[in-house]
Coordinates of C-alpha atoms and ligand atoms in Angstrom, one line a residue:
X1 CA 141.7 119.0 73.1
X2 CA 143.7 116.3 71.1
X3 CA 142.1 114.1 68.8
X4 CA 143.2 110.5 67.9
X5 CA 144.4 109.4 64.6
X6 CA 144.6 105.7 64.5
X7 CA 144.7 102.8 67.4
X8 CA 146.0 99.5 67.2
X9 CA 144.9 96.0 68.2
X10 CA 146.6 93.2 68.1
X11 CA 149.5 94.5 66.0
X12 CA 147.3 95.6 63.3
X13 CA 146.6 99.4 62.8
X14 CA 143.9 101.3 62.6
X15 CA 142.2 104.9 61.3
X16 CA 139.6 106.8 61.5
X17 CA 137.3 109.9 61.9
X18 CA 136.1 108.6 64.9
X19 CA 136.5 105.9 67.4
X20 CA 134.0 104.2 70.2
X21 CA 135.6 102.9 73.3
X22 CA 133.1 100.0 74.5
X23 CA 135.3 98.4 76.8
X24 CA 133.0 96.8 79.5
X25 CA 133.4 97.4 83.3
X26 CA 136.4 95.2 83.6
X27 CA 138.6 96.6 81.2
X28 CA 141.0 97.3 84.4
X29 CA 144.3 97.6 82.1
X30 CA 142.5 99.7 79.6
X31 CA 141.5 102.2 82.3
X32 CA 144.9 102.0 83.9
X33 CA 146.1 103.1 80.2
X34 CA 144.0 106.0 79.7
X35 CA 145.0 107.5 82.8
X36 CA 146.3 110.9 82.1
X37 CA 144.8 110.8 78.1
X38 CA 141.4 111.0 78.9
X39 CA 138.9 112.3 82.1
X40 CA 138.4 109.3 84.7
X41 CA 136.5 109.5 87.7
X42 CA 135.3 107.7 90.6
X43 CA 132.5 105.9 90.8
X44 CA 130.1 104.8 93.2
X45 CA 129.3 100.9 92.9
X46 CA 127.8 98.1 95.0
X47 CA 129.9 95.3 96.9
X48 CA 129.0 92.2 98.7
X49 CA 128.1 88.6 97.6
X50 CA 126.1 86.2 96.3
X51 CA 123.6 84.4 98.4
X52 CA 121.9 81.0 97.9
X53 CA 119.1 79.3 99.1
X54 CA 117.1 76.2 98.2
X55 CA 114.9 77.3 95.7
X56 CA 111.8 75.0 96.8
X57 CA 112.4 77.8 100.3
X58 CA 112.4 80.4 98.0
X59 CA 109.4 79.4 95.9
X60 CA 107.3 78.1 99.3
X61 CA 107.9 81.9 100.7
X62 CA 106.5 83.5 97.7
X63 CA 103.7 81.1 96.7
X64 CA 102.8 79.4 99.5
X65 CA 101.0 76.4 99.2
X66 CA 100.6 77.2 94.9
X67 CA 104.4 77.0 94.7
X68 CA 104.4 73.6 92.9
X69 CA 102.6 74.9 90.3
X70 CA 103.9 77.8 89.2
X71 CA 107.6 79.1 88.0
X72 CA 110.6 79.8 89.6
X73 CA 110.2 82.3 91.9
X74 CA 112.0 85.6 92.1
X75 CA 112.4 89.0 94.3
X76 CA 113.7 92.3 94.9
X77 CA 114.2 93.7 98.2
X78 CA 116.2 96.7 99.7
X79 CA 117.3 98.2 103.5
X80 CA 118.6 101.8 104.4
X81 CA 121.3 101.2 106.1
X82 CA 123.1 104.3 108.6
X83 CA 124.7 106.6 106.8
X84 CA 122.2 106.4 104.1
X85 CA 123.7 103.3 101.9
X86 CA 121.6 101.3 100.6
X87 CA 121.7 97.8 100.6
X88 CA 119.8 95.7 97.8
X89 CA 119.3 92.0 95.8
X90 CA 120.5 92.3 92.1
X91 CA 120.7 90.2 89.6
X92 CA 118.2 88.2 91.1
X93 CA 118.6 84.4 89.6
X94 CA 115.5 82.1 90.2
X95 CA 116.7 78.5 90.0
X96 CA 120.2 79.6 88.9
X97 CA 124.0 79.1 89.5
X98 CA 126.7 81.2 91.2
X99 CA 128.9 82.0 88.2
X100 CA 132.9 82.3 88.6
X101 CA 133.7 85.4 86.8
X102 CA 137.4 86.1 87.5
X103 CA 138.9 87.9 84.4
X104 CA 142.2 88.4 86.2
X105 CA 144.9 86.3 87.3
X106 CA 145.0 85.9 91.3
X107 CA 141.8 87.5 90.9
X108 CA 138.4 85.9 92.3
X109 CA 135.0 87.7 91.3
X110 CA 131.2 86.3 91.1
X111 CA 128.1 86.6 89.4
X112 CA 125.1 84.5 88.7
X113 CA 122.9 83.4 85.9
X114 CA 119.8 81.2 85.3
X115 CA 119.3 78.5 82.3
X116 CA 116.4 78.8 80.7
X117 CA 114.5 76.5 82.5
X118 CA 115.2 77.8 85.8
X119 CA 114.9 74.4 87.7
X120 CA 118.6 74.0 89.6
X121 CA 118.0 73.3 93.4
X122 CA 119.5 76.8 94.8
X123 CA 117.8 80.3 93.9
X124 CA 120.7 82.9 94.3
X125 CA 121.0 86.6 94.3
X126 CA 123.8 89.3 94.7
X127 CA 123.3 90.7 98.1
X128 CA 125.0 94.1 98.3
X129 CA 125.8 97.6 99.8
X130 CA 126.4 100.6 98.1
X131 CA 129.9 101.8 98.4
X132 CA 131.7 105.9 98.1
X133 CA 134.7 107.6 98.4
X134 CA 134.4 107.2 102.4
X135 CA 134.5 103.6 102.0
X136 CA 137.8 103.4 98.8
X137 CA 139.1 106.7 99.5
X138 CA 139.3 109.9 97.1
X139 CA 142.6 109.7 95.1
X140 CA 142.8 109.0 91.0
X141 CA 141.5 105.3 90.0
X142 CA 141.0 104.8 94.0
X143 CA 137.1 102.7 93.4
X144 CA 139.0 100.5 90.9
X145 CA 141.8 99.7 92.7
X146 CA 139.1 99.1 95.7
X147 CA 137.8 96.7 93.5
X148 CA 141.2 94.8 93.0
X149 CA 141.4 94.5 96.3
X150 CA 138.8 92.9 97.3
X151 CA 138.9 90.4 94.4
X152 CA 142.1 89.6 95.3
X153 CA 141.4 88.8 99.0
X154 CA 138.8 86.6 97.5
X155 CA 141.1 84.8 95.5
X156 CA 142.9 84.7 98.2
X157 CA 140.5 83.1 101.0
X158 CA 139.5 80.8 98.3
X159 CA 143.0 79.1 98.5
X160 CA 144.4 80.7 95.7
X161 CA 143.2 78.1 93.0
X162 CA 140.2 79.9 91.7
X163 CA 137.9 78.1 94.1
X164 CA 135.5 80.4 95.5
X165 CA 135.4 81.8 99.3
X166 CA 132.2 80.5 100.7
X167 CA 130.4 81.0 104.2
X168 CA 127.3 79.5 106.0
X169 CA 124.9 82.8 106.7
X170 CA 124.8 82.2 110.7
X171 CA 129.3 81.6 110.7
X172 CA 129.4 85.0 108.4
X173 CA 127.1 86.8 110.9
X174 CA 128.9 85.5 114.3
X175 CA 131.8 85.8 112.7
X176 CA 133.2 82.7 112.4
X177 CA 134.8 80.4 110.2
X178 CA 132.5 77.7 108.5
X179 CA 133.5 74.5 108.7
X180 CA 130.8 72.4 107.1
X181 CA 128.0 73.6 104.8
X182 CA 124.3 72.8 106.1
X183 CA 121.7 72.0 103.9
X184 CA 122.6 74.3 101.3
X185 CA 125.6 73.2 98.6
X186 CA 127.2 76.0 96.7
X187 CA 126.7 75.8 93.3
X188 CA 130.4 77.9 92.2
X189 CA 132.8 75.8 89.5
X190 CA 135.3 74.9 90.4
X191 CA 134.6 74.5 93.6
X192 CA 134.7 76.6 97.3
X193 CA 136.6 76.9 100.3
X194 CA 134.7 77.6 103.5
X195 CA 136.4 80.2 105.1
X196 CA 134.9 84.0 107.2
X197 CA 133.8 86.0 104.5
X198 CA 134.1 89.1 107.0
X199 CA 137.6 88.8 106.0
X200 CA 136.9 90.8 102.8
X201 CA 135.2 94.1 104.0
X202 CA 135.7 96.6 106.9
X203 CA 133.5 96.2 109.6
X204 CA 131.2 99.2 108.5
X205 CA 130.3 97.1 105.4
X206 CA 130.0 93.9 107.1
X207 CA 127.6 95.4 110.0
X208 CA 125.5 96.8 106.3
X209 CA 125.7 93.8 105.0
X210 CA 124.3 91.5 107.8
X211 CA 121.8 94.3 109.0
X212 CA 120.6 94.3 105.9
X213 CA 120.2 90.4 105.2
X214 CA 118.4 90.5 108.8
X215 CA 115.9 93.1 108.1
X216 CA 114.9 91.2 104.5
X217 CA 114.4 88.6 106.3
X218 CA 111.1 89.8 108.0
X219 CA 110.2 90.7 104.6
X220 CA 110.8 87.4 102.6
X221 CA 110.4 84.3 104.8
X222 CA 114.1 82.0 105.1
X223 CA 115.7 84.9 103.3
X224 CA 117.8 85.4 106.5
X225 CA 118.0 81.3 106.8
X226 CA 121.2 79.9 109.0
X227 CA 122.4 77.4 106.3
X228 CA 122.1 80.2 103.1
X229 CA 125.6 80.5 101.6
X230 CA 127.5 83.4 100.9
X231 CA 130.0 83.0 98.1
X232 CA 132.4 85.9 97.5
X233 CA 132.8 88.3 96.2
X234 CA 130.4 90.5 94.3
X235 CA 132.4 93.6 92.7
X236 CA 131.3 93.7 89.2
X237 CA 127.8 95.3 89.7
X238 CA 128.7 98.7 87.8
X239 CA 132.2 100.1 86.5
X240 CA 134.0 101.7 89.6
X241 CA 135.3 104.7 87.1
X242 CA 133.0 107.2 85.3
X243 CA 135.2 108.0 81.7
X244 CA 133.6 111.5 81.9
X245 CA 132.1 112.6 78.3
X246 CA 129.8 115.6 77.3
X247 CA 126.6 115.8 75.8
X248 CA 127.5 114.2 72.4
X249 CA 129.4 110.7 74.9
X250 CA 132.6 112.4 73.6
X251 CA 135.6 111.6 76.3
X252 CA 137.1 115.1 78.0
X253 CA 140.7 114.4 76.9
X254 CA 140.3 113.1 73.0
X255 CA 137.5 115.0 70.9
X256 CA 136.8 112.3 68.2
X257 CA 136.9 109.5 71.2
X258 CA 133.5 108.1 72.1
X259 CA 133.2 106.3 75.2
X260 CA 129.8 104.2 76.2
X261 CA 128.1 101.1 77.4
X262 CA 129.0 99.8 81.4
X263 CA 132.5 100.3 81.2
X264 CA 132.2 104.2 81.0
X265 CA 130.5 104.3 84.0
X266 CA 127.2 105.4 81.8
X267 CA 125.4 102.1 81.5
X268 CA 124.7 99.2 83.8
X269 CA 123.5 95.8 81.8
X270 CA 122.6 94.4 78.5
X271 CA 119.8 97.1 78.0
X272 CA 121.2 100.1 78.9
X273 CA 125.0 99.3 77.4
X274 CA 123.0 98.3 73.9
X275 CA 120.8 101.8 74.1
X276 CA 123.8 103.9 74.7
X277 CA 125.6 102.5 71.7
X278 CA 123.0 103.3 69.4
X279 CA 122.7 107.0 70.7
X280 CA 126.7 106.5 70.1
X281 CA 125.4 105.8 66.3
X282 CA 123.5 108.1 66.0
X283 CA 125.7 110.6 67.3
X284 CA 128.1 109.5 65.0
X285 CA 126.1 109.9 62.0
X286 CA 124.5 112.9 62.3
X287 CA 128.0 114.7 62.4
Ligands
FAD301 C1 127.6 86.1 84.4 C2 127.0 87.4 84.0 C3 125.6 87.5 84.0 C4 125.0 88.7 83.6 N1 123.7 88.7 83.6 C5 123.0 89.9 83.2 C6 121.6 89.9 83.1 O1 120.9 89.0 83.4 N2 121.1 91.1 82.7 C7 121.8 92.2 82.4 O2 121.2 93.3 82.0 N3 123.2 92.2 82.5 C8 123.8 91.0 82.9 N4 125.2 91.0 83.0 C9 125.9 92.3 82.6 C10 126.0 92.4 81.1 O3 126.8 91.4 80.6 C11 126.7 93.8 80.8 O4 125.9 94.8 81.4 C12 126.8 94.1 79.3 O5 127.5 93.0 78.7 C13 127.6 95.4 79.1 O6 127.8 95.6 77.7 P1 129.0 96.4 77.2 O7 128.9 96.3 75.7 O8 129.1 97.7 77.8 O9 130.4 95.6 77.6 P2 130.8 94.0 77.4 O10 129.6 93.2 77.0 O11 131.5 93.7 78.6 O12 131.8 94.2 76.1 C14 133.0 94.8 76.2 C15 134.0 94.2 75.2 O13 135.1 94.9 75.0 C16 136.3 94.1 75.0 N5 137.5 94.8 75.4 C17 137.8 95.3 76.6 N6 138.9 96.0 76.6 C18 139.4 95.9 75.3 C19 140.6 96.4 74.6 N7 141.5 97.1 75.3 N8 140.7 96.1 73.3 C20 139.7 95.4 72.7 N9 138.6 94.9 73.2 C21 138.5 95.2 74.5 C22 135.9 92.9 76.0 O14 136.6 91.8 75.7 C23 134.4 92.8 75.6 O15 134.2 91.9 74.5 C24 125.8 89.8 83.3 C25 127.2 89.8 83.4 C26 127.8 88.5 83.7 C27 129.3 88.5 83.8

């Protein structure tokens, strides 16, 4: 097993004993770097998009008639879909925005976030299915190039300018074009292009997809509403590589390389990345 001396950043060079690779899961050229040096495998992770709906709907279905008086509402919900993948909400954002969060050029990718007041109009949520090696294929770095794709078809339904693909929920499940939002605005900056969101996945995920939305629908009322919009794409929910370590988060490749938090396939979020750096730490020190 080799061990690495020194690394440099921006022209400057540096050494040490040890080093901690905390990359984040959308480090793509970092990745595509290591190939070869260190242990990379493929990852499952969870595609799809972001939905919105009018947070007063969202509020009225989980309150009822108390809604007015208490916060933001919020919720959770899941469906098995055939062949065993799941399909869930994440990232749940009561009275929050769809957030544009390409890092690459000719890239398009989404998330969502809530100020702290939770009072914008829409309510939005990542709606998405979990996807394998059946769905991107077995070879080296296969789930993260997967990933590019489907963030450059977004980019590239969009129009190409960084505006967002969007869909109305009824076009996306008949399959159509949108050509006018309902009463539902997407909240993406810069702005959207309405376009068929089916474009962006086979037909297996689609038919998860909308079977999915359907059956939460019976669960949380307007969840499955015509005029809820569907911005693409979702495709940052986890790191599609696993940098493999052992027991002490050391890479297989380079012995003194540590490698942690979401973008080494070992942590997803701000919890669980900050927990595995301080095991990192402690790691670290005790040697
Ligand atoms: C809009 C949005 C909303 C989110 N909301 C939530 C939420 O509500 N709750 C939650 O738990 N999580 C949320 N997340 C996810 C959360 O941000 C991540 O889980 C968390 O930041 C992962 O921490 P990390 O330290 O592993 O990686 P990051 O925080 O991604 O840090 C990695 C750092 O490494 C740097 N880097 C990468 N490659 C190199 C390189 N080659 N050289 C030098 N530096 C490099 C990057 O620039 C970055 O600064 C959200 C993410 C987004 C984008």
């Amino acid at each position: 097993m080799e061990n690495l001396l020194k690394f440099s950043l921006e022209k400057k060079e540096f050494e040490a004993d040890d080093f901690v690779l905390a990359i984040g899961n959308s480090s793509w050229d970092t990745i595509e770097n290591l190939k070869g040096k260190i242990k990379i495998s493929n990852k499952n992770f969870a595609v799809g998009f972001r939905i919105e709906h009018l947070r007063e709907d969202i509020d009225k279905a989980q309150y009822k008639e108390n809604y007015k008086n208490l916060p933001s509402a919020s919720y959770n919900l899941s469906y098995k879909a055939e062949g065993n993948k799941g399909v869930y909400t994440f990232c749940m954002c009561p009275g929050g925005y769809v957030i544009n969060s390409s890092s690459y050029e000719g890239c398009l990718s989404v998330n969502g976030m809530s100020y702290h007041k939770r009072d914008f109009v829409n309510s939005n949520s990542a709606i998405v299915t979990s996807v394998n090696e059946e769905d991107y294929g077995d070879c080296e770095l296969s789930a993260l190039n997967y990933q590019k794709e489907i963030e450059r078809k977004a980019f590239l339904l969009g129009g190409g300018n960084y505006f967002a693909p969007c869909q109305r929920l009824e076009d996306y499940i008949n399959g159509v074009k949108s050509s006018s939002i309902g009463k539902i605005k997407p909240s993406i900056l810069p702005g959207y292009t309405l376009t068929d969101l089916n474009l962006v996945f086979s037909s297996q995920i689609n038919k998860r997809i909308k079977d999915g939305i359907l059956s939460m629908g019976k669960k949380l009322k307007g969840f499955d509403y015509k005029d809820a919009i569907l911005t693409g794409v979702e495709s940052r929910t986890s790191s599609p590589v696993r940098l493999d370590r052992n027991e002490e988060m050391k890479s297989i490749g380079i012995e003194n390389l540590y490698v942690i938090g979401d973008g080494s396939g070992y942590s997803g979020g701000i919890v669980s990345a900050a927990i595995d750096g301080i095991r990192a730490f402690e790691n670290i020190t005790k040697n």
